[in-house]
Each structure stands twice: as structure tokens, then as C-alpha cells.
CSV table of C-alpha atoms in Angstrom, one decimal:
chain,number,residue,atom,x,y,z
A,1,MET,CA,97.4,114.0,84.1
A,2,VAL,CA,94.6,116.3,86.0
A,3,SER,CA,94.7,114.1,89.0
A,4,SER,CA,98.2,114.4,90.0
A,5,LYS,CA,97.6,118.1,89.6
A,6,THR,CA,95.1,118.3,91.9
A,7,ALA,CA,96.1,115.9,94.5
A,8,PRO,CA,98.7,118.5,95.6
A,9,LYS,CA,95.9,121.3,95.5
A,10,THR,CA,93.8,119.8,97.7
A,11,SER,CA,96.1,118.1,100.3
A,12,LYS,CA,97.3,119.4,103.3
A,13,PRO,CA,100.5,118.3,105.2
A,14,LYS,CA,99.8,116.3,108.6
A,15,ASN,CA,102.4,118.1,110.4
A,16,PRO,CA,101.6,122.0,109.3
A,17,LYS,CA,105.7,123.0,109.9
A,18,THR,CA,107.1,120.4,107.4
A,19,PRO,CA,106.1,121.0,104.1
A,20,PRO,CA,104.9,118.3,102.0
A,21,SER,CA,107.0,116.9,99.1
A,22,ILE,CA,106.2,116.3,95.5
A,23,LEU,CA,107.9,113.5,93.8
A,24,ALA,CA,108.1,113.2,90.1
A,25,VAL,CA,109.1,109.8,88.1
A,26,ALA,CA,110.4,110.4,84.8
A,27,PHE,CA,111.1,107.5,82.0
A,28,SER,CA,113.3,107.7,79.7
A,29,ILE,CA,111.3,107.0,76.6
A,30,GLN,CA,109.3,110.2,77.3
A,31,GLN,CA,110.8,113.3,75.1
A,32,GLU,CA,108.9,115.1,77.2
A,33,ALA,CA,110.3,113.9,80.7
A,34,ASP,CA,112.7,117.2,81.0
A,35,GLN,CA,109.8,119.7,80.5
A,36,TRP,CA,107.3,117.6,82.8
A,37,GLN,CA,110.2,117.3,85.1
A,38,HIS,CA,110.2,121.6,85.0
A,39,HIS,CA,106.8,122.0,85.2
A,40,CYS,CA,106.4,119.7,88.4
A,41,GLN,CA,109.2,121.6,89.9
A,42,ALA,CA,107.6,124.9,89.4
A,43,ILE,CA,104.2,123.7,90.7
A,44,ALA,CA,106.2,122.5,93.9
A,45,LYS,CA,108.0,125.8,94.2
A,46,LYS,CA,104.3,127.6,94.0
A,47,LEU,CA,102.7,125.2,96.8
A,48,GLY,CA,106.0,125.9,99.0
A,49,CYS,CA,106.7,121.9,99.1
A,50,HIS,CA,109.9,120.2,98.5
A,51,PHE,CA,110.1,118.4,95.4
A,52,ASP,CA,112.2,115.4,94.2
A,53,THR,CA,112.6,113.1,91.1
A,54,GLN,CA,114.1,110.3,89.9
A,55,ASN,CA,114.6,109.2,86.5
A,56,VAL,CA,114.2,105.6,85.5
A,57,LYS,CA,115.3,103.6,82.6
A,58,LEU,CA,112.9,100.9,80.9
A,59,ASN,CA,113.7,98.6,78.3
A,60,LYS,CA,112.0,98.4,74.8
A,61,ASN,CA,111.8,95.1,74.2
A,62,SER,CA,110.3,94.4,77.2
A,63,ASN,CA,106.5,95.1,78.4
A,64,ILE,CA,106.6,98.8,78.6
A,65,GLU,CA,103.4,98.9,81.0
A,66,SER,CA,104.7,96.2,83.3
A,67,GLN,CA,107.8,97.7,83.6
A,68,ALA,CA,106.7,101.4,84.0
A,69,ARG,CA,104.3,100.4,86.9
A,70,GLU,CA,106.8,98.4,88.5
A,71,LEU,CA,109.6,100.8,88.2
A,72,ARG,CA,107.5,104.0,89.6
A,73,TYR,CA,106.7,102.0,92.5
A,74,GLN,CA,110.2,101.0,93.1
A,75,ALA,CA,111.6,104.9,92.2
A,76,LEU,CA,108.4,106.3,94.6
A,77,TYR,CA,109.4,104.5,97.3
A,78,ASP,CA,113.4,104.8,97.4
A,79,MET,CA,112.6,108.7,97.2
A,80,CYS,CA,110.4,108.4,100.3
A,81,GLN,CA,112.8,106.5,102.1
A,82,GLN,CA,115.9,109.0,100.8
A,83,ARG,CA,113.5,111.7,102.4
A,84,HIS,CA,112.1,109.8,105.4
A,85,ILE,CA,108.3,110.4,104.1
A,86,SER,CA,106.3,107.8,105.9
A,87,ASP,CA,103.1,108.7,104.0
A,88,LEU,CA,102.3,108.7,100.1
A,89,LEU,CA,99.5,110.1,98.5
A,90,LEU,CA,98.9,108.8,94.9
A,91,ALA,CA,95.8,110.0,92.9
A,92,HIS,CA,94.8,107.1,91.6
A,93,HIS,CA,90.6,107.9,90.3
A,94,GLN,CA,87.6,106.0,90.0
A,95,ASP,CA,88.2,105.4,86.7
A,96,ASP,CA,91.9,103.9,87.5
A,97,GLN,CA,90.3,101.8,89.7
A,98,ALA,CA,88.0,100.4,86.9
A,99,GLU,CA,90.5,99.8,84.5
A,100,THR,CA,92.6,98.1,87.2
A,101,VAL,CA,89.8,95.4,87.4
A,102,LEU,CA,89.2,94.9,83.7
A,103,ILE,CA,92.9,94.4,83.3
A,104,GLN,CA,92.9,91.7,86.3
A,105,LEU,CA,89.9,90.0,85.0
A,106,MET,CA,91.5,89.4,81.4
A,107,ARG,CA,94.6,87.9,83.3
A,108,GLY,CA,92.5,85.4,85.1
A,109,ALA,CA,93.4,87.0,88.6
A,110,GLY,CA,91.8,86.1,91.8
A,111,VAL,CA,90.3,87.2,94.8
A,112,ALA,CA,93.5,89.4,95.5
A,113,GLY,CA,94.0,90.7,91.8
A,114,LEU,CA,90.5,91.6,91.2
A,115,SER,CA,90.4,93.5,94.4
A,116,ALA,CA,93.0,96.1,92.7
A,117,MET,CA,94.1,99.3,94.1
A,118,PRO,CA,93.3,99.9,98.6
A,119,LEU,CA,92.5,103.2,99.6
A,120,VAL,CA,95.0,102.5,102.2
A,121,LYS,CA,97.9,100.4,102.2
A,122,THR,CA,101.0,99.6,104.3
A,123,THR,CA,104.2,98.8,102.3
A,124,LYS,CA,105.6,95.2,103.2
A,125,GLN,CA,108.4,96.6,105.1
A,126,ASN,CA,106.0,98.8,107.2
A,127,THR,CA,108.2,102.1,106.7
A,128,ILE,CA,105.3,104.0,104.1
A,129,HIS,CA,101.7,104.4,104.3
A,130,ILE,CA,100.3,104.6,100.8
A,131,TRP,CA,96.8,106.9,100.6
A,132,ARG,CA,94.2,107.2,97.3
A,133,PRO,CA,92.0,109.8,99.0
A,134,PHE,CA,90.5,110.1,94.8
A,135,LEU,CA,89.7,106.3,94.5
A,136,ASN,CA,85.8,107.3,95.2
A,137,LEU,CA,85.9,110.0,92.9
A,138,ARG,CA,85.3,110.0,88.8
A,139,ARG,CA,87.6,111.2,86.7
A,140,GLN,CA,85.3,113.5,85.3
A,141,ASP,CA,84.8,115.3,89.2
A,142,LEU,CA,88.6,115.9,89.6
A,143,GLU,CA,88.5,117.6,86.3
A,144,ALA,CA,85.6,119.7,87.0
A,145,TYR,CA,87.5,120.7,90.1
A,146,ALA,CA,90.6,121.5,88.1
A,147,LYS,CA,88.5,123.9,85.4
A,148,GLU,CA,86.7,125.6,88.4
A,149,HIS,CA,89.9,126.5,90.1
A,150,ARG,CA,91.5,127.1,86.9
A,151,LEU,CA,94.2,124.6,87.1
A,152,THR,CA,96.2,123.8,84.0
A,153,TRP,CA,97.6,120.3,83.6
A,154,ILE,CA,100.2,118.3,80.7
A,155,GLU,CA,98.2,115.7,79.1
A,156,ASP,CA,101.0,112.3,78.6
A,157,PRO,CA,100.6,112.0,74.6
A,158,SER,CA,101.3,108.5,75.2
A,159,ASN,CA,98.1,107.8,76.9
A,160,GLN,CA,96.7,108.5,73.3
A,161,ASP,CA,97.8,105.0,72.2
A,162,GLU,CA,95.7,102.2,72.4
A,163,SER,CA,98.3,99.7,71.6
A,164,TYR,CA,98.9,100.2,75.6
A,165,ARG,CA,96.0,97.8,76.9
A,166,ARG,CA,95.4,100.7,79.9
A,167,ASN,CA,94.7,102.9,77.2
A,168,ALA,CA,92.5,100.7,74.9
A,169,ILE,CA,90.6,99.9,78.1
A,170,ARG,CA,90.2,103.4,79.2
A,171,LYS,CA,89.2,105.0,75.3
A,172,THR,CA,87.5,102.3,74.0
A,173,ILE,CA,86.0,99.6,76.3
A,174,LEU,CA,84.8,101.2,79.2
A,175,PRO,CA,82.7,103.6,77.1
A,176,THR,CA,81.7,101.1,75.0
A,177,LEU,CA,80.1,99.2,78.6
A,178,GLU,CA,78.9,102.4,79.6
A,179,LYS,CA,76.6,102.9,76.8
A,180,HIS,CA,75.5,99.3,77.9
A,181,GLN,CA,75.5,99.6,81.2
A,182,ALA,CA,74.8,103.4,82.8
A,183,GLY,CA,77.7,103.3,85.8
A,184,ALA,CA,79.8,100.9,84.7
A,185,THR,CA,82.6,102.4,86.0
A,186,GLU,CA,81.2,103.3,89.3
A,187,ASN,CA,79.8,99.5,89.9
A,188,LEU,CA,83.4,98.0,88.5
A,189,ALA,CA,85.1,100.0,91.6
A,190,ARG,CA,82.0,98.9,93.8
A,191,SER,CA,83.1,95.1,92.8
A,192,ALA,CA,86.6,95.8,94.1
A,193,LYS,CA,85.6,96.8,97.2
A,194,HIS,CA,83.5,93.7,97.9
A,195,LEU,CA,86.2,91.5,97.0
A,196,ALA,CA,88.7,93.3,98.9
A,197,GLN,CA,86.2,92.3,101.7
A,198,ALA,CA,86.5,88.8,100.6
A,199,GLN,CA,90.2,88.6,100.5
A,200,GLU,CA,90.6,89.8,104.2
A,201,LEU,CA,87.7,87.2,105.3
A,202,LEU,CA,90.2,84.8,103.4
A,203,ASN,CA,93.1,86.1,105.0
A,204,GLN,CA,92.0,85.8,108.5
A,205,LEU,CA,91.1,82.0,107.5
A,206,ALA,CA,94.4,81.6,106.6
A,207,ASP,CA,96.1,82.7,109.7
A,208,ILE,CA,94.1,80.8,111.9
A,209,ASP,CA,95.0,77.7,109.4
A,210,LEU,CA,98.6,78.9,109.9
A,211,GLY,CA,98.1,79.2,113.7
A,212,LEU,CA,97.6,75.6,113.6
A,213,ILE,CA,100.5,74.4,112.5
A,214,ASP,CA,104.3,75.2,113.4
A,215,THR,CA,106.1,77.8,110.6
A,216,LYS,CA,109.1,79.1,112.4
A,217,ASP,CA,111.5,77.0,110.2
A,218,GLY,CA,109.1,77.0,107.0
A,219,LEU,CA,106.7,75.1,105.5
A,220,SER,CA,107.4,71.3,105.8
A,221,LYS,CA,106.1,68.5,103.9
A,222,THR,CA,104.0,67.9,106.8
A,223,ASN,CA,102.5,70.9,107.5
A,224,LEU,CA,101.3,70.8,104.0
A,225,ILE,CA,100.0,67.7,103.7
A,226,ARG,CA,98.0,68.9,107.5
A,227,LEU,CA,96.9,71.8,105.7
A,228,TYR,CA,95.6,69.7,102.6
A,229,LYS,CA,93.8,68.0,104.7
A,230,THR,CA,91.3,70.5,105.3
A,231,SER,CA,90.6,70.6,101.6
A,232,GLU,CA,92.8,72.1,99.0
A,233,PRO,CA,90.9,75.5,98.3
A,234,ARG,CA,91.5,75.9,102.1
A,235,ALA,CA,95.4,74.8,101.7
A,236,SER,CA,95.9,76.7,98.3
A,237,ASN,CA,94.9,80.3,100.6
A,238,ALA,CA,96.8,79.3,103.8
A,239,LEU,CA,100.0,78.7,101.6
A,240,ARG,CA,99.5,81.6,99.1
A,241,ARG,CA,98.7,84.0,102.4
A,242,TRP,CA,102.2,82.3,103.8
A,243,LEU,CA,104.5,83.1,100.6
A,244,ASN,CA,102.7,86.7,100.7
A,245,LYS,CA,104.0,87.1,104.0
A,246,ASN,CA,107.6,85.9,103.4
A,247,GLN,CA,107.5,87.8,100.4
A,248,LEU,CA,108.2,85.3,98.0
A,249,ALA,CA,106.0,84.7,94.7
A,250,TYR,CA,103.3,82.5,94.2
A,251,PRO,CA,103.6,79.2,91.8
A,252,SER,CA,101.5,78.8,88.6
A,253,GLU,CA,98.6,77.0,88.8
A,254,GLU,CA,100.0,74.2,87.1
A,255,ARG,CA,102.7,74.2,89.4
A,256,LEU,CA,100.5,74.2,92.3
A,257,THR,CA,98.0,71.2,91.4
A,258,ALA,CA,101.3,69.3,91.0
A,259,TRP,CA,102.3,70.1,94.2
A,260,TRP,CA,99.0,69.1,95.7
A,261,LEU,CA,99.0,65.8,93.4
A,262,GLU,CA,102.8,65.0,94.9
A,263,LEU,CA,101.2,65.2,98.6
A,264,GLN,CA,98.5,62.5,97.9
């Protein structure tokens, strides 16, 4: 993809004495995986970068898109830890952000999900800082840069398959929205920024509420009742924050409603 090719060309290492690394993830279902790895390795050599790659197997009987996303990130984190890399640069751009917002909308996501991808993020283990420097740039801007500097890139043929949700959004839904509302892509990405700010405020409120109760040994029934007495939305917000901090899954909306009913 053009953004992945542009990223190493436009990036500078924090420490000039330490060459950056180019990391690649190859999926078992892609016939061209070996060819792409060789291509990436050649680019790394040309730019004087280290190169590392990890092969990932996907289960064809499960959700391919969801698997690929989760396993890709895990593979990148694993390679970062193996190489003691503390800063991971990803090439997501504004079009990717708009697509993510629409995907989250269709899933019925809340404020956190609709915040989409952050510009900067630290992993829960606080060991890797994730950067997305292209998040405010359109795909067309990156393509123009690449053509101007005579960069060549490989397009994944699976990106043309509209049976995948993100591809359908990219190729059909977003262009249609742009026809009806100029700047729709930028506006969706802007909404993600506003929602990210709203989520930050919700996190701050949750931290205040959690600070008023004793959570050293977890959230007891007594603590949950105290939270619930503030208001159900506020209690749900604090619970979500506590679960997230402790890397625990958030319950379904139905299950959460049942919990609060039990406490009444």
C-alpha cells in the first residue's frame, strides 16, 4: 500500500546512530506473501533499515478481517519486544480513520469505539508507543507524494474484494457519501477527534468516581451500589474504566443492565 511505502521514506529515527526497523506481517492465506516479504526486505536494505517479519496463520472459518487486525497488531508487538523497539510507527491515514468510524457506527459502538484510532497511544503494558503520523493526511495526498518522488508500491489484490466490509466502505460507501457531502471523509475523521476528547473527559470523571471508593481488592457489590447511586450512566462509565484498566472484557449491554437491576 502507498502509505506503507511512504512511511519509511518520510520518517527519521529518534537516534541517528540506531537504524530504524521495518516490520512486516505476512498472512498464510495470501499467495503473494513471500513475494511481498522479499519486496519489503529489499526496501529495508536500500534505506539502511533492519528488517523483521512474522508469518501469521488465519482460520478461514472465522471472521478474517477481525482475525487479521488482532493478529497483525500482536505480531507487531511481539517483534517490537524482541527487538526492544519502544516506538512503533503505523501508516494509517485519514481515509482509514473515516472507514473505521463507519465500521464502528455499524457495530453500534459507543464513544470509545467511535473515537476510532488515536494519533498517539501507549500499549497497556506501557512498553510501546504507537504513532500514526499520517492520520490527518488523505490517501490521495500520500499517493501524490509517492508519485512525485517516484516511489513504487504493491497493492494487495484482496483490497479489491468488496465482500470484506472495509473494502466495501472504501470503494463504494465513502465515494457515495462524498458525492452527497463534499469533505465527508475529513468530517468523519474530525468527528473521531471530538469523540476522543469526549472519551478523555469520561475517563477523567471515571477516575474521580473510582477514587471515592476502595478498589484495591476489586469492585465489591458494595462499591458497585455506591457507584450506581450516582447514576446508572455514571456507574457504567466508571465500571468500563475499571475493567479497561485491569484488561478485562466489558459485559454486553444486556448483561450490564441485568447487573444494575440486581443491585436495585
